mmCIF file of C-alpha atoms and ligand atoms in Angstrom:
data_model
loop_
_atom_site.group_PDB
_atom_site.id
_atom_site.type_symbol
_atom_site.label_atom_id
_atom_site.label_comp_id
_atom_site.label_asym_id
_atom_site.label_seq_id
_atom_site.Cartn_x
_atom_site.Cartn_y
_atom_site.Cartn_z
ATOM 1 C CA UNK E 27 46.825 17.420 -3.696
ATOM 2 C CA UNK E 28 48.170 19.428 -0.743
ATOM 3 C CA UNK E 29 51.677 20.852 -0.254
ATOM 4 C CA UNK E 30 54.042 19.464 -2.889
ATOM 5 C CA UNK E 31 56.429 16.995 -1.164
ATOM 6 C CA UNK E 32 59.542 18.203 -2.939
ATOM 7 C CA UNK E 33 58.667 21.774 -1.959
ATOM 8 C CA UNK E 34 58.104 20.855 1.698
ATOM 9 C CA UNK E 35 61.656 19.494 1.576
ATOM 10 C CA UNK E 36 62.954 22.864 0.329
ATOM 11 C CA UNK E 37 61.478 24.895 3.197
ATOM 12 C CA UNK E 38 64.677 25.239 5.244
ATOM 13 C CA UNK E 39 66.683 26.358 2.236
ATOM 14 C CA UNK E 40 64.058 28.923 1.170
ATOM 15 C CA UNK E 41 63.829 30.193 4.764
ATOM 16 C CA UNK E 42 67.563 30.933 4.680
ATOM 17 C CA UNK E 43 67.061 32.988 1.482
ATOM 18 C CA UNK E 44 64.112 34.814 3.066
ATOM 19 C CA UNK E 45 66.043 35.756 6.182
ATOM 20 C CA UNK E 46 69.013 36.904 4.123
ATOM 21 C CA UNK E 47 66.703 39.283 2.226
ATOM 22 C CA UNK E 48 65.255 40.368 5.570
ATOM 23 C CA UNK E 49 68.688 41.294 6.918
ATOM 24 C CA UNK E 50 69.480 43.348 3.819
ATOM 25 C CA UNK E 51 66.435 45.518 3.023
ATOM 26 C CA UNK E 52 66.644 47.963 0.120
ATOM 27 C CA UNK E 53 64.238 50.719 -0.915
ATOM 28 C CA UNK E 54 62.362 51.474 -4.136
ATOM 29 C CA UNK E 55 64.551 51.040 -7.242
ATOM 30 C CA UNK E 56 67.718 50.790 -5.153
ATOM 31 C CA UNK E 57 67.408 47.004 -4.830
ATOM 32 C CA UNK E 58 70.785 46.202 -6.383
ATOM 33 C CA UNK E 59 71.895 43.585 -3.866
ATOM 34 C CA UNK E 60 68.510 41.845 -3.810
ATOM 35 C CA UNK E 61 68.211 41.823 -7.609
ATOM 36 C CA UNK E 62 71.773 40.500 -7.842
ATOM 37 C CA UNK E 63 71.023 37.626 -5.451
ATOM 38 C CA UNK E 64 67.818 36.841 -7.364
ATOM 39 C CA UNK E 65 69.580 36.818 -10.755
ATOM 40 C CA UNK E 66 72.469 34.662 -9.470
ATOM 41 C CA UNK E 67 70.089 32.099 -8.011
ATOM 42 C CA UNK E 68 67.926 31.963 -11.148
ATOM 43 C CA UNK E 69 71.067 31.298 -13.220
ATOM 44 C CA UNK E 70 72.242 28.614 -10.762
ATOM 45 C CA UNK E 71 68.825 26.904 -10.954
ATOM 46 C CA UNK E 72 69.235 26.653 -14.730
ATOM 47 C CA UNK E 73 66.679 29.162 -15.983
ATOM 48 C CA UNK E 74 66.740 29.328 -19.788
ATOM 49 C CA UNK E 75 67.065 33.086 -19.671
ATOM 50 C CA UNK E 76 67.780 35.558 -16.854
ATOM 51 C CA UNK E 77 67.514 39.258 -17.664
ATOM 52 C CA UNK E 78 68.274 41.961 -15.068
ATOM 53 C CA UNK E 79 67.625 45.672 -15.562
ATOM 54 C CA UNK E 80 63.980 45.421 -16.645
ATOM 55 C CA UNK E 81 62.136 48.473 -15.288
ATOM 56 C CA UNK E 82 65.523 49.766 -14.063
ATOM 57 C CA UNK E 83 66.286 47.093 -11.431
ATOM 58 C CA UNK E 84 63.700 44.348 -12.040
ATOM 59 C CA UNK E 85 64.725 40.786 -12.935
ATOM 60 C CA UNK E 86 62.967 38.375 -15.291
ATOM 61 C CA UNK E 87 63.657 34.624 -15.393
ATOM 62 C CA UNK E 88 62.369 32.312 -18.123
ATOM 63 C CA UNK E 89 61.782 28.579 -17.557
ATOM 64 C CA UNK E 90 60.762 26.387 -20.473
ATOM 65 C CA UNK E 91 58.716 23.260 -19.785
ATOM 66 C CA UNK E 92 59.596 19.760 -20.989
ATOM 67 C CA UNK E 93 57.282 20.489 -23.882
ATOM 68 C CA UNK E 94 56.565 23.796 -25.542
ATOM 69 C CA UNK E 95 53.892 22.784 -28.072
ATOM 70 C CA UNK E 96 51.136 24.640 -26.226
ATOM 71 C CA UNK E 97 52.797 27.999 -26.890
ATOM 72 C CA UNK E 98 51.450 29.185 -23.556
ATOM 73 C CA UNK E 99 53.345 31.668 -21.379
ATOM 74 C CA UNK E 100 52.380 32.355 -17.745
ATOM 75 C CA UNK E 101 53.913 35.208 -15.711
ATOM 76 C CA UNK E 102 54.278 35.159 -11.913
ATOM 77 C CA UNK E 103 55.324 38.258 -10.024
ATOM 78 C CA UNK E 104 57.039 38.985 -6.691
ATOM 79 C CA UNK E 105 58.136 42.357 -5.281
ATOM 80 C CA UNK E 106 61.624 42.935 -3.826
ATOM 81 C CA UNK E 107 61.619 46.313 -2.048
ATOM 82 C CA UNK E 108 61.453 47.184 1.662
ATOM 83 C CA UNK E 109 60.152 50.206 3.615
ATOM 84 C CA UNK E 110 61.746 53.210 5.374
ATOM 85 C CA UNK E 111 60.836 51.911 8.848
ATOM 86 C CA UNK E 112 63.056 51.359 11.905
ATOM 87 C CA UNK E 113 62.679 47.639 12.669
ATOM 88 C CA UNK E 114 61.534 46.668 16.154
ATOM 89 C CA UNK E 115 61.292 42.875 16.017
ATOM 90 C CA UNK E 116 64.401 41.909 18.013
ATOM 91 C CA UNK E 117 64.936 39.049 15.556
ATOM 92 C CA UNK E 118 68.428 37.557 15.176
ATOM 93 C CA UNK E 119 68.126 38.271 11.443
ATOM 94 C CA UNK E 120 66.661 41.787 11.866
ATOM 95 C CA UNK E 121 67.590 44.517 9.384
ATOM 96 C CA UNK E 122 71.261 45.458 9.419
ATOM 97 C CA UNK E 123 70.360 48.887 8.057
ATOM 98 C CA UNK E 124 68.639 51.098 10.661
ATOM 99 C CA UNK E 125 65.664 52.870 9.096
ATOM 100 C CA UNK E 126 65.088 50.247 6.403
ATOM 101 C CA UNK E 127 62.961 47.186 6.985
ATOM 102 C CA UNK E 128 61.152 44.394 5.167
ATOM 103 C CA UNK E 129 57.864 45.319 6.843
ATOM 104 C CA UNK E 130 55.548 44.201 4.038
ATOM 105 C CA UNK E 131 56.850 40.671 3.520
ATOM 106 C CA UNK E 132 58.381 41.283 0.101
ATOM 107 C CA UNK E 133 61.362 39.284 1.415
ATOM 108 C CA UNK E 134 58.977 36.335 1.699
ATOM 109 C CA UNK E 135 57.370 36.996 -1.696
ATOM 110 C CA UNK E 136 60.762 37.010 -3.444
ATOM 111 C CA UNK E 137 62.014 33.930 -1.575
ATOM 112 C CA UNK E 138 58.825 31.984 -2.417
ATOM 113 C CA UNK E 139 58.997 32.834 -6.117
ATOM 114 C CA UNK E 140 62.672 31.826 -6.124
ATOM 115 C CA UNK E 141 61.652 28.513 -4.513
ATOM 116 C CA UNK E 142 59.070 27.983 -7.250
ATOM 117 C CA UNK E 143 61.670 28.793 -9.914
ATOM 118 C CA UNK E 144 64.052 26.217 -8.459
ATOM 119 C CA UNK E 145 61.328 23.566 -8.362
ATOM 120 C CA UNK E 146 60.147 24.348 -11.905
ATOM 121 C CA UNK E 147 63.727 24.290 -13.269
ATOM 122 C CA UNK E 148 64.251 20.848 -11.709
ATOM 123 C CA UNK E 149 60.965 19.268 -12.722
ATOM 124 C CA UNK E 150 59.862 21.114 -15.909
ATOM 125 C CA UNK E 151 56.659 19.145 -15.724
ATOM 126 C CA UNK E 152 54.650 21.478 -17.956
ATOM 127 C CA UNK E 153 54.007 22.316 -21.609
ATOM 128 C CA UNK E 154 54.804 25.979 -22.181
ATOM 129 C CA UNK E 155 56.882 28.723 -20.575
ATOM 130 C CA UNK E 156 56.902 30.046 -17.008
ATOM 131 C CA UNK E 157 58.176 33.591 -16.533
ATOM 132 C CA UNK E 158 59.196 34.684 -13.023
ATOM 133 C CA UNK E 159 59.041 38.455 -12.515
ATOM 134 C CA UNK E 160 60.874 40.186 -9.636
ATOM 135 C CA UNK E 161 59.924 43.854 -9.504
ATOM 136 C CA UNK E 162 61.448 46.827 -7.664
ATOM 137 C CA UNK E 163 59.664 49.808 -6.135
ATOM 138 C CA UNK E 164 56.250 48.434 -5.232
ATOM 139 C CA UNK E 165 56.082 50.774 -2.218
ATOM 140 C CA UNK E 166 55.209 54.004 -4.007
ATOM 141 C CA UNK E 167 57.643 53.889 -6.925
ATOM 142 C CA UNK E 168 55.461 52.124 -9.518
ATOM 143 C CA UNK E 169 58.104 49.516 -10.344
ATOM 144 C CA UNK E 170 55.347 47.346 -11.804
ATOM 145 C CA UNK E 171 54.545 50.080 -14.315
ATOM 146 C CA UNK E 172 58.248 50.528 -15.084
ATOM 147 C CA UNK E 173 58.570 46.842 -15.997
ATOM 148 C CA UNK E 174 55.437 46.922 -18.178
ATOM 149 C CA UNK E 175 56.610 50.122 -19.914
ATOM 150 C CA UNK E 176 59.949 48.435 -20.522
ATOM 151 C CA UNK E 177 58.102 46.032 -22.809
ATOM 152 C CA UNK E 178 58.262 42.963 -20.562
ATOM 153 C CA UNK E 179 54.855 41.571 -21.539
ATOM 154 C CA UNK E 180 55.519 41.689 -25.295
ATOM 155 C CA UNK E 181 59.197 40.725 -25.108
ATOM 156 C CA UNK E 182 58.355 37.368 -23.495
ATOM 157 C CA UNK E 183 54.858 37.073 -24.945
ATOM 158 C CA UNK E 184 53.360 36.788 -21.452
ATOM 159 C CA UNK E 185 49.691 35.853 -21.837
ATOM 160 C CA UNK E 186 48.484 35.825 -18.228
ATOM 161 C CA UNK E 187 50.000 37.198 -15.045
ATOM 162 C CA UNK E 188 49.543 36.280 -11.383
ATOM 163 C CA UNK E 189 50.538 37.972 -8.127
ATOM 164 C CA UNK E 190 50.470 37.046 -4.424
ATOM 165 C CA UNK E 191 50.659 39.032 -1.170
ATOM 166 C CA UNK E 192 50.759 37.841 2.427
ATOM 167 C CA UNK E 193 47.919 38.895 4.731
ATOM 168 C CA UNK E 194 48.376 39.216 8.521
ATOM 169 C CA UNK E 195 45.229 38.232 10.402
ATOM 170 C CA UNK E 196 44.405 35.474 7.898
ATOM 171 C CA UNK E 197 45.435 32.006 9.136
ATOM 172 C CA UNK E 198 48.424 30.252 7.590
ATOM 173 C CA UNK E 199 47.011 27.742 5.120
ATOM 174 C CA UNK E 200 44.277 30.071 3.897
ATOM 175 C CA UNK E 201 43.928 32.114 0.729
ATOM 176 C CA UNK E 202 41.577 34.936 -0.194
ATOM 177 C CA UNK E 203 40.677 36.783 -3.388
ATOM 178 C CA UNK E 204 37.725 38.002 -5.407
ATOM 179 C CA UNK E 205 36.920 38.713 -9.053
ATOM 180 C CA UNK E 206 36.843 42.403 -10.010
ATOM 181 C CA UNK E 207 38.224 45.195 -7.798
ATOM 182 C CA UNK E 208 40.306 43.756 -4.951
ATOM 183 C CA UNK E 209 42.455 46.759 -4.065
ATOM 184 C CA UNK E 210 41.880 50.477 -4.570
ATOM 185 C CA UNK E 211 43.386 53.043 -6.875
ATOM 186 C CA UNK E 212 45.823 55.199 -4.939
ATOM 187 C CA UNK E 213 46.255 58.845 -5.954
ATOM 188 C CA UNK E 214 48.210 61.767 -4.516
ATOM 189 C CA UNK E 215 46.609 65.025 -3.390
ATOM 190 C CA UNK E 216 48.369 68.340 -2.969
ATOM 191 C CA UNK E 217 47.054 71.852 -2.304
ATOM 192 C CA UNK E 218 49.126 75.028 -2.209
ATOM 193 C CA UNK E 219 47.257 77.918 -0.576
ATOM 194 C CA UNK E 220 48.310 81.527 -1.004
ATOM 195 C CA UNK E 221 46.885 84.246 1.227
ATOM 196 C CA UNK E 222 48.388 87.278 2.895
ATOM 197 C CA UNK E 223 50.690 87.010 5.899
ATOM 198 C CA UNK E 224 51.004 89.444 8.777
ATOM 199 C CA UNK E 225 50.746 90.111 12.501
ATOM 200 C CA UNK E 226 48.584 87.631 14.383
ATOM 201 C CA UNK E 227 46.954 90.526 16.259
ATOM 202 C CA UNK E 228 45.837 92.172 13.006
ATOM 203 C CA UNK E 229 43.910 89.390 11.227
ATOM 204 C CA UNK E 230 41.815 91.949 9.323
ATOM 205 C CA UNK E 231 44.981 92.994 7.456
ATOM 206 C CA UNK E 232 45.731 89.376 6.468
ATOM 207 C CA UNK E 233 44.268 86.448 4.557
ATOM 208 C CA UNK E 234 44.804 83.588 6.979
ATOM 209 C CA UNK E 235 45.970 80.467 5.101
ATOM 210 C CA UNK E 236 45.672 78.306 8.241
ATOM 211 C CA UNK E 237 41.955 79.073 8.455
ATOM 212 C CA UNK E 238 41.554 78.492 4.708
ATOM 213 C CA UNK E 239 43.377 75.154 4.950
ATOM 214 C CA UNK E 240 41.220 74.062 7.885
ATOM 215 C CA UNK E 241 38.063 74.843 5.888
ATOM 216 C CA UNK E 242 39.384 73.009 2.833
ATOM 217 C CA UNK E 243 40.080 69.888 4.908
ATOM 218 C CA UNK E 244 36.618 70.062 6.488
ATOM 219 C CA UNK E 245 34.863 70.647 3.169
ATOM 220 C CA UNK E 246 36.739 67.782 1.492
ATOM 221 C CA UNK E 247 35.002 65.452 3.958
ATOM 222 C CA UNK E 248 31.735 66.132 2.121
ATOM 223 C CA UNK E 249 32.992 64.389 -1.023
ATOM 224 C CA UNK E 250 32.671 60.844 0.297
ATOM 225 C CA UNK E 251 29.640 61.589 2.483
ATOM 226 C CA UNK E 252 27.638 63.784 0.047
ATOM 227 C CA UNK E 253 28.985 63.437 -3.504
ATOM 228 C CA UNK E 254 29.472 59.670 -3.818
ATOM 229 C CA UNK E 255 26.670 57.159 -4.082
ATOM 230 C CA UNK E 256 26.407 55.679 -0.554
ATOM 231 C CA UNK E 257 26.855 52.214 -2.082
ATOM 232 C CA UNK E 258 30.213 53.191 -3.635
ATOM 233 C CA UNK E 259 33.507 53.214 -1.751
ATOM 234 C CA UNK E 260 35.995 56.058 -1.606
ATOM 235 C CA UNK E 261 38.561 57.585 0.741
ATOM 236 C CA UNK E 262 40.021 61.073 0.988
ATOM 237 C CA UNK E 263 42.601 61.481 3.748
ATOM 238 C CA UNK E 264 44.522 64.715 4.166
ATOM 239 C CA UNK E 265 47.599 63.670 6.105
ATOM 240 C CA UNK E 266 49.940 66.677 6.112
ATOM 241 C CA UNK E 267 49.209 70.358 6.843
ATOM 242 C CA UNK E 268 52.267 72.575 6.742
ATOM 243 C CA UNK E 269 52.021 76.287 7.576
ATOM 244 C CA UNK E 270 53.711 78.894 9.679
ATOM 245 C CA UNK E 271 56.860 79.201 11.773
ATOM 246 C CA UNK E 272 55.755 81.326 14.742
ATOM 247 C CA UNK E 273 52.870 81.531 17.190
ATOM 248 C CA UNK E 274 52.221 85.204 16.500
ATOM 249 C CA UNK E 275 52.517 85.367 12.723
ATOM 250 C CA UNK E 276 49.753 84.557 10.236
ATOM 251 C CA UNK E 277 51.487 82.628 7.445
ATOM 252 C CA UNK E 278 51.139 83.750 3.829
ATOM 253 C CA UNK E 279 51.149 80.196 2.472
ATOM 254 C CA UNK E 280 50.057 76.729 3.534
ATOM 255 C CA UNK E 281 50.365 73.284 1.979
ATOM 256 C CA UNK E 282 48.121 70.252 2.305
ATOM 257 C CA UNK E 283 49.017 66.720 1.216
ATOM 258 C CA UNK E 284 46.941 63.564 1.190
ATOM 259 C CA UNK E 285 45.720 60.504 -0.648
ATOM 260 C CA UNK E 286 42.528 59.408 -2.450
ATOM 261 C CA UNK E 287 41.307 55.827 -2.916
ATOM 262 C CA UNK E 288 38.584 54.350 -5.121
ATOM 263 C CA UNK E 289 37.472 50.944 -6.371
ATOM 264 C CA UNK E 290 36.030 52.032 -9.726
ATOM 265 C CA UNK E 291 37.106 54.448 -12.485
ATOM 266 C CA UNK E 292 33.805 56.311 -12.065
ATOM 267 C CA UNK E 293 34.402 57.050 -8.377
ATOM 268 C CA UNK E 294 38.018 57.928 -9.118
ATOM 269 C CA UNK E 295 36.829 60.560 -11.649
ATOM 270 C CA UNK E 296 34.346 61.938 -9.107
ATOM 271 C CA UNK E 297 37.009 62.226 -6.386
ATOM 272 C CA UNK E 298 39.326 64.078 -8.730
ATOM 273 C CA UNK E 299 36.709 66.547 -9.948
ATOM 274 C CA UNK E 300 35.276 67.356 -6.503
ATOM 275 C CA UNK E 301 38.710 67.587 -4.860
ATOM 276 C CA UNK E 302 39.825 70.319 -7.247
ATOM 277 C CA UNK E 303 36.476 72.151 -7.140
ATOM 278 C CA UNK E 304 36.265 72.182 -3.346
ATOM 279 C CA UNK E 305 39.912 73.038 -2.609
ATOM 280 C CA UNK E 306 40.067 75.886 -5.111
ATOM 281 C CA UNK E 307 36.505 77.070 -4.476
ATOM 282 C CA UNK E 308 36.926 77.172 -0.702
ATOM 283 C CA UNK E 309 40.096 79.266 -0.990
ATOM 284 C CA UNK E 310 38.202 81.720 -3.183
ATOM 285 C CA UNK E 311 35.498 82.147 -0.514
ATOM 286 C CA UNK E 312 38.140 83.601 1.807
ATOM 287 C CA UNK E 313 39.886 85.738 -0.802
ATOM 288 C CA UNK E 314 42.814 83.343 -0.990
ATOM 289 C CA UNK E 315 43.946 81.274 -3.962
ATOM 290 C CA UNK E 316 44.628 77.552 -4.020
ATOM 291 C CA UNK E 317 46.214 75.302 -6.602
ATOM 292 C CA UNK E 318 44.908 71.752 -6.194
ATOM 293 C CA UNK E 319 46.791 68.924 -7.877
ATOM 294 C CA UNK E 320 45.299 65.431 -8.148
ATOM 295 C CA UNK E 321 48.050 63.068 -9.347
ATOM 296 C CA UNK E 322 46.901 59.659 -10.529
ATOM 297 C CA UNK E 323 49.242 57.011 -9.178
ATOM 298 C CA UNK E 324 48.295 53.308 -8.875
ATOM 299 C CA UNK E 325 45.140 52.133 -10.677
ATOM 300 C CA UNK E 326 42.533 49.772 -9.173
ATOM 301 C CA UNK E 327 43.844 46.206 -8.773
ATOM 302 C CA UNK E 328 41.053 44.449 -10.621
ATOM 303 C CA UNK E 329 41.079 40.654 -10.954
ATOM 304 C CA UNK E 330 39.932 39.128 -14.245
ATOM 305 C CA UNK E 331 37.053 36.674 -13.621
ATOM 306 C CA UNK E 332 38.357 33.635 -15.547
ATOM 307 C CA UNK E 333 41.882 33.823 -14.120
ATOM 308 C CA UNK E 334 40.467 34.472 -10.623
ATOM 309 C CA UNK E 335 38.415 31.299 -10.834
ATOM 310 C CA UNK E 336 41.514 29.409 -11.956
ATOM 311 C CA UNK E 337 43.700 30.873 -9.166
ATOM 312 C CA UNK E 338 41.040 29.977 -6.575
ATOM 313 C CA UNK E 339 40.933 26.387 -7.879
ATOM 314 C CA UNK E 340 44.737 26.094 -7.617
ATOM 315 C CA UNK E 341 44.712 27.533 -4.076
ATOM 316 C CA UNK E 342 41.970 25.037 -3.243
ATOM 317 C CA UNK E 343 44.138 22.166 -4.476
ATOM 318 C CA UNK E 344 46.937 23.268 -2.134
ATOM 319 C CA UNK E 345 44.978 24.046 1.041
ATOM 320 C CA UNK E 346 41.482 22.622 0.448
ATOM 321 C CA UNK E 347 38.577 24.536 -1.045
ATOM 322 C CA UNK E 348 37.098 25.419 2.352
ATOM 323 C CA UNK E 349 40.292 27.386 3.082
ATOM 324 C CA UNK E 350 39.923 29.678 0.081
ATOM 325 C CA UNK E 351 37.704 32.736 0.503
ATOM 326 C CA UNK E 352 36.585 33.603 -3.029
ATOM 327 C CA UNK E 353 34.516 36.566 -1.868
ATOM 328 C CA UNK E 354 37.157 38.443 0.114
ATOM 329 C CA UNK E 355 35.999 42.025 0.761
ATOM 330 C CA UNK E 356 38.080 44.554 -1.221
ATOM 331 C CA UNK E 357 40.561 46.714 0.675
ATOM 332 C CA UNK E 358 41.332 50.397 0.114
ATOM 333 C CA UNK E 359 45.094 49.846 0.091
ATOM 334 C CA UNK E 360 46.871 50.205 -3.258
ATOM 335 C CA UNK E 361 49.086 47.752 -5.115
ATOM 336 C CA UNK E 362 51.102 48.304 -8.263
ATOM 337 C CA UNK E 363 50.497 44.783 -9.590
ATOM 338 C CA UNK E 364 47.477 46.714 -10.927
ATOM 339 C CA UNK E 365 49.663 47.917 -13.833
ATOM 340 C CA UNK E 366 50.380 44.321 -14.836
ATOM 341 C CA UNK E 367 46.674 43.433 -14.593
ATOM 342 C CA UNK E 368 45.912 46.370 -16.906
ATOM 343 C CA UNK E 369 48.391 44.936 -19.417
ATOM 344 C CA UNK E 370 47.350 41.266 -19.218
ATOM 345 C CA UNK E 371 44.528 39.175 -17.727
ATOM 346 C CA UNK E 372 45.377 37.628 -14.378
ATOM 347 C CA UNK E 373 44.645 37.479 -10.663
ATOM 348 C CA UNK E 374 46.083 38.713 -7.384
ATOM 349 C CA UNK E 375 45.654 36.500 -4.315
ATOM 350 C CA UNK E 376 46.224 36.973 -0.575
ATOM 351 C CA UNK E 377 47.893 34.197 1.421
ATOM 352 C CA UNK E 378 47.397 34.066 5.201
ATOM 353 C CA UNK E 379 50.387 35.196 7.290
ATOM 354 C CA UNK E 380 48.820 34.126 10.606
ATOM 355 C CA UNK E 381 48.459 36.171 13.755
ATOM 356 C CA UNK E 382 51.336 38.624 13.173
ATOM 357 C CA UNK E 383 51.708 42.376 13.406
ATOM 358 C CA UNK E 384 50.198 44.121 10.405
ATOM 359 C CA UNK E 385 52.209 45.026 7.322
ATOM 360 C CA UNK E 386 54.060 48.368 7.505
ATOM 361 C CA UNK E 387 54.375 47.967 11.309
ATOM 362 C CA UNK E 388 57.842 47.955 12.980
ATOM 363 C CA UNK E 389 57.057 44.602 14.668
ATOM 364 C CA UNK E 390 55.859 42.866 11.479
ATOM 365 C CA UNK E 391 57.616 39.753 10.204
ATOM 366 C CA UNK E 392 56.866 37.465 7.272
ATOM 367 C CA UNK E 393 55.834 34.030 8.558
ATOM 368 C CA UNK E 394 58.183 31.322 7.225
ATOM 369 C CA UNK E 395 55.439 28.705 7.711
ATOM 370 C CA UNK E 396 53.767 30.284 4.658
ATOM 371 C CA UNK E 397 56.660 29.271 2.394
ATOM 372 C CA UNK E 398 55.489 25.743 1.432
ATOM 373 C CA UNK E 399 51.947 27.050 0.902
ATOM 374 C CA UNK E 400 52.982 29.901 -1.396
ATOM 375 C CA UNK E 401 55.574 27.902 -3.341
ATOM 376 C CA UNK E 402 53.144 25.011 -3.871
ATOM 377 C CA UNK E 403 50.581 27.499 -5.209
ATOM 378 C CA UNK E 404 53.060 28.818 -7.795
ATOM 379 C CA UNK E 405 54.198 25.328 -8.813
ATOM 380 C CA UNK E 406 50.665 23.930 -9.215
ATOM 381 C CA UNK E 407 49.546 27.054 -11.037
ATOM 382 C CA UNK E 408 52.139 26.463 -13.764
ATOM 383 C CA UNK E 409 51.660 22.693 -13.917
ATOM 384 C CA UNK E 410 47.862 22.975 -14.096
ATOM 385 C CA UNK E 411 47.650 25.927 -16.500
ATOM 386 C CA UNK E 412 50.056 24.210 -18.903
ATOM 387 C CA UNK E 413 49.753 20.423 -18.347
ATOM 388 C CA UNK E 414 52.565 18.372 -19.884
HETATM 389 NI NI1 NI T 660 53.436 44.824 0.090
#
């Protein structure tokens, strides 16, 4: 049971939607045009219910099957937001807004879920309810959490939830996933250092916050190498170091900013504890003070075993079992579908985007050849989970 015929016939139409989204990228919660297009299309398809404004600018569409005796409700989620990147693809449908770009393929994710909604509205060949979820602010704004906190899961009695993301470097026609942790928790690190400023030629009269910051960054490297079990995975990257305005002045303050990643709650706790201890303790060694803030952001994206097995079987029906990697190594990137997986059992799957530039790169583009693959996955998932 490969690509669904009817869906293969919809590819050109869905490609037009995808490229329209691509031309009109919007950031975070400010996805008003995109959400408007999504809601209009869902209504035109004949969804039984279309509700905008969930989690500020998210959209939920409800499609009832020919039968509803099973009482089952399956949620499927796409993200709608773009990135603050200056596009460098040279495409005829490149972003019309300089500095904003669909560089993570969320244009493709939204178009594919719309395609599935159209197909499901036409065919309704299932016993239960399909809920299509279009979320804002995946790229750092926790739009997934906003929709969950808005009561989406209870309001529509969603029992299981599924998500999909394209993966450059994986061939078109392949899927990959794994049970358990698939993507890392993603937390924000910030250190404010206070010392004593003064003349660069009189360091003995100062407490040099640049030196303190350099030692903090160096000492933080011992967390992953010395504090974690070597068989566990963790990342601490300090990515910004702001201090000083002149080459002959020792600055009184310095600020460090970074990110921490983990695949288990235990490692996440360890990173938090050691980060604060080392940053504040190192400052003390030099007579400075530091305030270290570890802000928990996205949790681990952890696939539920039963739903992962089901998702892998559906992917196998679409592309053949040999094209589904069910033991995909986890990645240390974050994903806010994690909030939905904390609320309900489900699975997140990667779909191959072929040999393209990587996501978040100015030359990236979603591969329209993926459309029939992704839409067929959504359609079969509903029809198989809730057979008519
Ligand atoms: Ni993304």
